[in-house]
CSV table of C-alpha atoms in Angstrom, one decimal:
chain,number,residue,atom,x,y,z
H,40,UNK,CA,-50.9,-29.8,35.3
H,41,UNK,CA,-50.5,-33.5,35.4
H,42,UNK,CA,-49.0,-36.6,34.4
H,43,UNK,CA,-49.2,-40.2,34.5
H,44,UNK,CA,-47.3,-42.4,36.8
H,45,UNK,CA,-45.6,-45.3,35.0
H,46,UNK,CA,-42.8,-47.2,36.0
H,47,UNK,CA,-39.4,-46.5,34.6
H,48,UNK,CA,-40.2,-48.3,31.4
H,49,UNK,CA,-38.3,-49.3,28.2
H,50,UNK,CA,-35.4,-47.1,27.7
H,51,UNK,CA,-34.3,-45.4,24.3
H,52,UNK,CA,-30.3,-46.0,25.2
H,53,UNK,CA,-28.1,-46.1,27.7
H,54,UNK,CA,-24.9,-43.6,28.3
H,55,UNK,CA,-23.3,-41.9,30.6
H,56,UNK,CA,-22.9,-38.1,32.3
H,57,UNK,CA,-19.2,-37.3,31.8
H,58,UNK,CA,-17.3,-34.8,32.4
H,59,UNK,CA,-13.1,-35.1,32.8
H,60,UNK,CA,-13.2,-38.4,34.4
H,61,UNK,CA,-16.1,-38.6,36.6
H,62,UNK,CA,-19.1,-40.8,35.3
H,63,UNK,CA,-22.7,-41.0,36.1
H,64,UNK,CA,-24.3,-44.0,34.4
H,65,UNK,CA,-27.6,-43.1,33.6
H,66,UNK,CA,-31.1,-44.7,30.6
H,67,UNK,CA,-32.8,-42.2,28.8
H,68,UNK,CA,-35.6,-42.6,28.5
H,69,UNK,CA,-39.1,-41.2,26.7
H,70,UNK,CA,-40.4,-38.0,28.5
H,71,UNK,CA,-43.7,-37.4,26.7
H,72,UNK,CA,-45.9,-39.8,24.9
H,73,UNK,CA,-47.2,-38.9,21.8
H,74,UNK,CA,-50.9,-38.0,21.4
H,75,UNK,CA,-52.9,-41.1,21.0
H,76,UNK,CA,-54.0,-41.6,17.9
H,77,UNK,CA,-52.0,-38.4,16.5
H,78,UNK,CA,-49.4,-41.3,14.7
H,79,UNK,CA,-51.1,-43.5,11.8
H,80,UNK,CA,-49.8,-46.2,9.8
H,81,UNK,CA,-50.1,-47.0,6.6
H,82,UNK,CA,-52.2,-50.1,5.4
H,83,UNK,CA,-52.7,-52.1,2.6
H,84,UNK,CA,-56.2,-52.0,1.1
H,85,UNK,CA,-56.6,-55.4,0.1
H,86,UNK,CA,-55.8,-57.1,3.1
H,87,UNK,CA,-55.2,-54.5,5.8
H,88,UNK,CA,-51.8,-55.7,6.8
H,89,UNK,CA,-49.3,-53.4,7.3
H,90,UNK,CA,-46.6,-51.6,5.0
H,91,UNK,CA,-42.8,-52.8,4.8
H,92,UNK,CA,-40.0,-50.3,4.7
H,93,UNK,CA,-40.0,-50.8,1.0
H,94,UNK,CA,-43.5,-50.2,0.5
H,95,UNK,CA,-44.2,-54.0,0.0
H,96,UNK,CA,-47.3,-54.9,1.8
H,97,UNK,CA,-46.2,-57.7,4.4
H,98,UNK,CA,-49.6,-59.9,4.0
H,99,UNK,CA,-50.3,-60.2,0.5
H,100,UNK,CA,-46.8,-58.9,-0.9
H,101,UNK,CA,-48.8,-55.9,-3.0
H,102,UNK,CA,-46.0,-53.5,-3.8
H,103,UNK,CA,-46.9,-49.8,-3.9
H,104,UNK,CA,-45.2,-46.7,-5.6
H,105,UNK,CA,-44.4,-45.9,-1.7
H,106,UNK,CA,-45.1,-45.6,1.7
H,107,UNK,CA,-47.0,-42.7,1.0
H,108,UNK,CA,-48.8,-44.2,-1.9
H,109,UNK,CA,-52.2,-42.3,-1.9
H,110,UNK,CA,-54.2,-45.6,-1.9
H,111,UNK,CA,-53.0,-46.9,1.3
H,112,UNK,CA,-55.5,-46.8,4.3
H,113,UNK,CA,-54.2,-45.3,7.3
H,114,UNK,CA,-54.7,-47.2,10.7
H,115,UNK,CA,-54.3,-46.2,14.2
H,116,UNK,CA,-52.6,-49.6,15.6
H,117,UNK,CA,-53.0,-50.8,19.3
H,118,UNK,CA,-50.8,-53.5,18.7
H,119,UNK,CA,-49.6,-55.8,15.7
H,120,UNK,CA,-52.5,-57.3,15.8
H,121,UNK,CA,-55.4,-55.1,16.9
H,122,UNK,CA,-55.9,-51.4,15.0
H,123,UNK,CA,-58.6,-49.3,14.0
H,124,UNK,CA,-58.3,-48.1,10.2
H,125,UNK,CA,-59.5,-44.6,10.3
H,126,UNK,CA,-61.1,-43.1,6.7
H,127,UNK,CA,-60.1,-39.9,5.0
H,128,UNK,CA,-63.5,-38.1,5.8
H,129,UNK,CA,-62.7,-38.8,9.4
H,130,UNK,CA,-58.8,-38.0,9.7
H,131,UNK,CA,-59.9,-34.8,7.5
H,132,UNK,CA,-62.6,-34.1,10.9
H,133,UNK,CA,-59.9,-34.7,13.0
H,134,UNK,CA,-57.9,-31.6,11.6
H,135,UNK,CA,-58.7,-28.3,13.5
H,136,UNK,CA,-58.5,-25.2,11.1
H,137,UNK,CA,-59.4,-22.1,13.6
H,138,UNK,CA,-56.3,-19.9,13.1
H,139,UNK,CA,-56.9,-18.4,16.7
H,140,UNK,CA,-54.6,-18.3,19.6
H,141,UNK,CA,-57.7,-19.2,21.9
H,142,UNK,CA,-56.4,-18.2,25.6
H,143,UNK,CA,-57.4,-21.0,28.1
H,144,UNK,CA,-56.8,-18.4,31.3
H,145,UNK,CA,-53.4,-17.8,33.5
H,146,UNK,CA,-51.0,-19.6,35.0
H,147,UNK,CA,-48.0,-17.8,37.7
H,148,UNK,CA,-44.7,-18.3,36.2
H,149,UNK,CA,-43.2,-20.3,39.3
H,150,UNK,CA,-45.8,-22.9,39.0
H,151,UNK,CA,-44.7,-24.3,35.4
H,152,UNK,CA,-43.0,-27.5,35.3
H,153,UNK,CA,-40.5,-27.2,32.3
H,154,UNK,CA,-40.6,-30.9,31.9
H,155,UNK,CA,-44.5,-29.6,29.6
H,156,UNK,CA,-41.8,-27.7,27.1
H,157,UNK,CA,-41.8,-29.2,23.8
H,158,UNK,CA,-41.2,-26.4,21.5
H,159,UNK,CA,-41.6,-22.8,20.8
H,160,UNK,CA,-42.3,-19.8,18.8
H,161,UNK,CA,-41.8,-16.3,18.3
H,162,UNK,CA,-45.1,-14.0,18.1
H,163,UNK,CA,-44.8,-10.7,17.0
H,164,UNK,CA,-47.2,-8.1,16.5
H,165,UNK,CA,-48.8,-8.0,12.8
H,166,UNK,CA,-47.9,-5.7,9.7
H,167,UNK,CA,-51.1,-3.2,8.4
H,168,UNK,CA,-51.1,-0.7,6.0
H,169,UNK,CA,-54.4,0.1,8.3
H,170,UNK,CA,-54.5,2.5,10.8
H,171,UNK,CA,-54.5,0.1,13.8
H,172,UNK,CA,-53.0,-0.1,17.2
H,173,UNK,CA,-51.6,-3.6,16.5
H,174,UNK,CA,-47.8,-2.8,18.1
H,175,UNK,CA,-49.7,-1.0,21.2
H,176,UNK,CA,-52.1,-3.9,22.1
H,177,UNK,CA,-49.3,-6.5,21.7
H,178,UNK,CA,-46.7,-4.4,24.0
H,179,UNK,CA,-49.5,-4.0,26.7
H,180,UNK,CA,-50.4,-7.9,27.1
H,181,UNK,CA,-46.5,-7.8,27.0
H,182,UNK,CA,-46.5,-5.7,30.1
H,183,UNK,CA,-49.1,-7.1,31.7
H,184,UNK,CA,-47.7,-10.8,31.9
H,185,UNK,CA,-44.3,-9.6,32.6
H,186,UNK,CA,-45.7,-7.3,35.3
H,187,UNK,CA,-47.8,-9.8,37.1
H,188,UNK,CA,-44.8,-13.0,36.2
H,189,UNK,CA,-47.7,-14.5,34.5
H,190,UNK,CA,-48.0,-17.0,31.4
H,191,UNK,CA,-51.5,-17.4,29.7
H,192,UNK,CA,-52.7,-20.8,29.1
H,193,UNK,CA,-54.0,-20.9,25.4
H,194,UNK,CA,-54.7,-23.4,22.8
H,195,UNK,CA,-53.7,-22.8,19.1
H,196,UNK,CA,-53.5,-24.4,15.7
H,197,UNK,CA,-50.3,-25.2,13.5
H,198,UNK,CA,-50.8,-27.0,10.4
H,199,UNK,CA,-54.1,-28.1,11.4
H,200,UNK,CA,-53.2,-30.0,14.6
H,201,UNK,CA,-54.4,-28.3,17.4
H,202,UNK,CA,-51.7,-28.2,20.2
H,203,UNK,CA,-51.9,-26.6,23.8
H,204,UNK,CA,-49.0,-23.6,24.5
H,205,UNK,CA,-48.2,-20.9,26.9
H,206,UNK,CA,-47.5,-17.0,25.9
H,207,UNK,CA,-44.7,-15.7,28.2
H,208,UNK,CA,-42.9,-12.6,28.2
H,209,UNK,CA,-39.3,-12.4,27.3
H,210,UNK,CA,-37.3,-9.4,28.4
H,211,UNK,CA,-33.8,-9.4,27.2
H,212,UNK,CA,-31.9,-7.2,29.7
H,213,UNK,CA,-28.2,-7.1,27.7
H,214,UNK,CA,-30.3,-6.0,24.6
H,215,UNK,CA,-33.4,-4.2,25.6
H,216,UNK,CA,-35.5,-6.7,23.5
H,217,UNK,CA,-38.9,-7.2,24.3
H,218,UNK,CA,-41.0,-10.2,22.6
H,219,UNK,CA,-43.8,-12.8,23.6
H,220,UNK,CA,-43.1,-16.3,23.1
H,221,UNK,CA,-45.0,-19.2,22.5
H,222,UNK,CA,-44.7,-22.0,24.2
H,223,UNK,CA,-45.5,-25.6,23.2
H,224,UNK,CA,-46.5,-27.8,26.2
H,225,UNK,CA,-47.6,-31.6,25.9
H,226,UNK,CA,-51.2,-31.9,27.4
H,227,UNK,CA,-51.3,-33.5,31.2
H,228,UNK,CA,-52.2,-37.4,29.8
H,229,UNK,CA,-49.0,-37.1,27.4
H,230,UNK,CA,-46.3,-36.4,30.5
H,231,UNK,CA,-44.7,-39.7,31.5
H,232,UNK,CA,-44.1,-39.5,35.5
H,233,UNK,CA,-41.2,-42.3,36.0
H,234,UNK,CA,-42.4,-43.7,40.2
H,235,UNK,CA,-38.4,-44.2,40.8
H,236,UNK,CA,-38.0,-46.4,44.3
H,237,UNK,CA,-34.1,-46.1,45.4
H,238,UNK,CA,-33.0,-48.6,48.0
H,239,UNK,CA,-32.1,-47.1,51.1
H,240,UNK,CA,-28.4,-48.3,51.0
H,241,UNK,CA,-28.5,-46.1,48.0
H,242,UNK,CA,-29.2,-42.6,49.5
H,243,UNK,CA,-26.4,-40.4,49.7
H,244,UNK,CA,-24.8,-39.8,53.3
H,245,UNK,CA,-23.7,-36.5,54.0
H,246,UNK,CA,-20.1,-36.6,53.1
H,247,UNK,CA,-21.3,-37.6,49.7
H,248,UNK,CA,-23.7,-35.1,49.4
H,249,UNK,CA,-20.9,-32.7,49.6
H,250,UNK,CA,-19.2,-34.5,47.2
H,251,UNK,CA,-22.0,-34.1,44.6
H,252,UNK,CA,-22.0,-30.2,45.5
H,253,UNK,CA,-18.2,-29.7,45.1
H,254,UNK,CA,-19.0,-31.6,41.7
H,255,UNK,CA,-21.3,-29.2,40.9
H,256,UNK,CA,-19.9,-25.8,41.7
H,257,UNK,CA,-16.3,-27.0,39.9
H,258,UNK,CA,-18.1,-27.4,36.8
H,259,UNK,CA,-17.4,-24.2,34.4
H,260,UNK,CA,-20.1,-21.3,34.0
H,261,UNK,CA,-21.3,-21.5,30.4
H,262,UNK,CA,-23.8,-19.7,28.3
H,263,UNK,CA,-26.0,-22.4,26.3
H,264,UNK,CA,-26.4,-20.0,22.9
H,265,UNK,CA,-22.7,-20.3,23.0
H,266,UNK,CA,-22.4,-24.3,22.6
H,267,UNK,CA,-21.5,-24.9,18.9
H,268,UNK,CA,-23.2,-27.3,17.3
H,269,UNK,CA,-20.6,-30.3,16.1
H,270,UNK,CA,-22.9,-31.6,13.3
H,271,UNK,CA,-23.4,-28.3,12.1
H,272,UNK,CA,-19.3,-27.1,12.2
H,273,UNK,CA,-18.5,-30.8,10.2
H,274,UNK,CA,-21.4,-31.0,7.8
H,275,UNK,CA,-20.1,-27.0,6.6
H,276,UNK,CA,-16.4,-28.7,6.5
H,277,UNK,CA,-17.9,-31.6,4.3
H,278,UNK,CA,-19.6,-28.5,1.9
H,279,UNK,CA,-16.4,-26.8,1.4
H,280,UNK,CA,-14.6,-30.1,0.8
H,281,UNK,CA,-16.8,-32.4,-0.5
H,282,UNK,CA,-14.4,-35.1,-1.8
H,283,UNK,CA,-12.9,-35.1,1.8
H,284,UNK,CA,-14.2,-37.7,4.9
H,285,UNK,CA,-15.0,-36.0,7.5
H,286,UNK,CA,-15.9,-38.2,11.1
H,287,UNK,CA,-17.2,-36.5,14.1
H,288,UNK,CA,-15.0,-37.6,17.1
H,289,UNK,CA,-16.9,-39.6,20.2
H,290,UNK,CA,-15.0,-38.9,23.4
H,291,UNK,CA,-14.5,-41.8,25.6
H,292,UNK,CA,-14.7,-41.6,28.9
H,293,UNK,CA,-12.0,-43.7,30.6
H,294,UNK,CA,-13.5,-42.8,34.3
H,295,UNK,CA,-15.7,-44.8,36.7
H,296,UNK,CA,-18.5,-43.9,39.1
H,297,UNK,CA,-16.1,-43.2,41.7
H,298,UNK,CA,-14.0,-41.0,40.1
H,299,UNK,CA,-16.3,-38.5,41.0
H,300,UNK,CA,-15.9,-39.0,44.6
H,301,UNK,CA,-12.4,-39.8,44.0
H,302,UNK,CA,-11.1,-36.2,43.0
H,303,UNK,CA,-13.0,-34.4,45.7
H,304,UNK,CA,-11.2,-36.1,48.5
């Protein structure tokens, strides 16, 4: 697996890491690229400009029924003012329609690099009335990738866009549960690898360094499945009362960079 080096580029928004009243500045910033050519825009067919939010064509002022209006061409843009306008026989090539998990060959567990993750699935082993050995064949790959702390490599299709993925076992001790998952990965060209230079003046000394640790191991042990969601709790308040307003609260972080250093001493 690999990516491609780019500087630290345009962030999405700046914020901080909080947490009582230390505060890590910190831009966040776009972690995989889309694929190219994956995102199309719509244009108009008289002029080939492009498409206002309010489906008003921004060249010849052409107003259609709406940004999905059937008769708009569909263009892959470089820039405002170079793109490609790709026809319906061609964006119907494009779409891959082989239903097959195609494996790609084996990867060791310890050598994926999380930052590939972009989604997942659940694969389970297929209902017949046939007489087939469907469960059996699906608990013995199970075995053999958790056996060997292997993933396979494989390339699959979801509504006809082909994306790459990895099948990995998943044991869950507490229940006894045993299931393969499917993995989405981005493909190598799609990871952004941000070439960070720090000045020297910059680099933690060792009392610092100790610092960030004692930061670290004082922070609470938490389960992630156990976070509640804050959108989800409000938007349910909002259904049972829907004549009430409802805001979700922002906390504010009233510390400074330092703080963090600060409360360790």
């Amino acid at each position: 697996m690999q990516g491609k080096n780019v500087s630290s580029g345009r962030s999405i928004t700046s914020t901080n890491i909080s947490f009582g009243l230390a505060k890590i500045p910190v831009s966040i910033s776009t972690l995989v690229d889309k694929i190219d050519g994956a995102s199309l825009s719509g244009v108009c067919p008289h002029c080939k400009d492009s498409i206002g939010n309010i489906a008003t064509c921004k060249g010849c002022s052409t107003v259609f029924t709406s940004n999905r209006d059937p008769t708009l061409l569909k263009a892959y843009k470089y820039s405002d003012d170079e793109q490609v306008i790709i026809s319906a026989e061609q964006r119907e090539n494009l779409k891959n329609f082989d239903s097959q998990i195609l494996v790609q060959g084996s990867i060791p567990i310890e050598e994926i690099d999380s930052r590939y993750f972009t989604g997942g699935y659940y694969l389970t082993p297929q209902k017949s009335k046939k007489k087939t050995d469907n469960t059996k064949a699906y608990l013995t790959i199970f075995e053999g990738l958790r056996l060997t702390n292997t993933a396979m490599v494989v390339k699959y299709s979801v509504r006809s866009k082909q994306n790459l993925g990895l099948i990995i076992a998943q044991f869950d001790e507490s229940t006894n549960t045993k299931s393969l998952i499917l993995k989405e990965i981005c493909y190598g060209e799609q990871l952004r690898v941000f070439d960070l230079e720090f000045p020297q003046d910059q680099i933690p000394n060792e009392t610092e360094e100790q610092a960030g640790m004692a930061f670290i191991n004082n922070l609470p042990s938490v389960k992630p499945q156990d976070i509640v969601n804050d959108f989800t709790v409000k938007f349910e308040e909002i259904l049972k009362n829907p004549d009430q307003v409802i805001e979700l609260e922002t906390p504010v972080s009233k510390g400074s960079v330092m703080d963090m250093f600060a409360i360790q001493a």
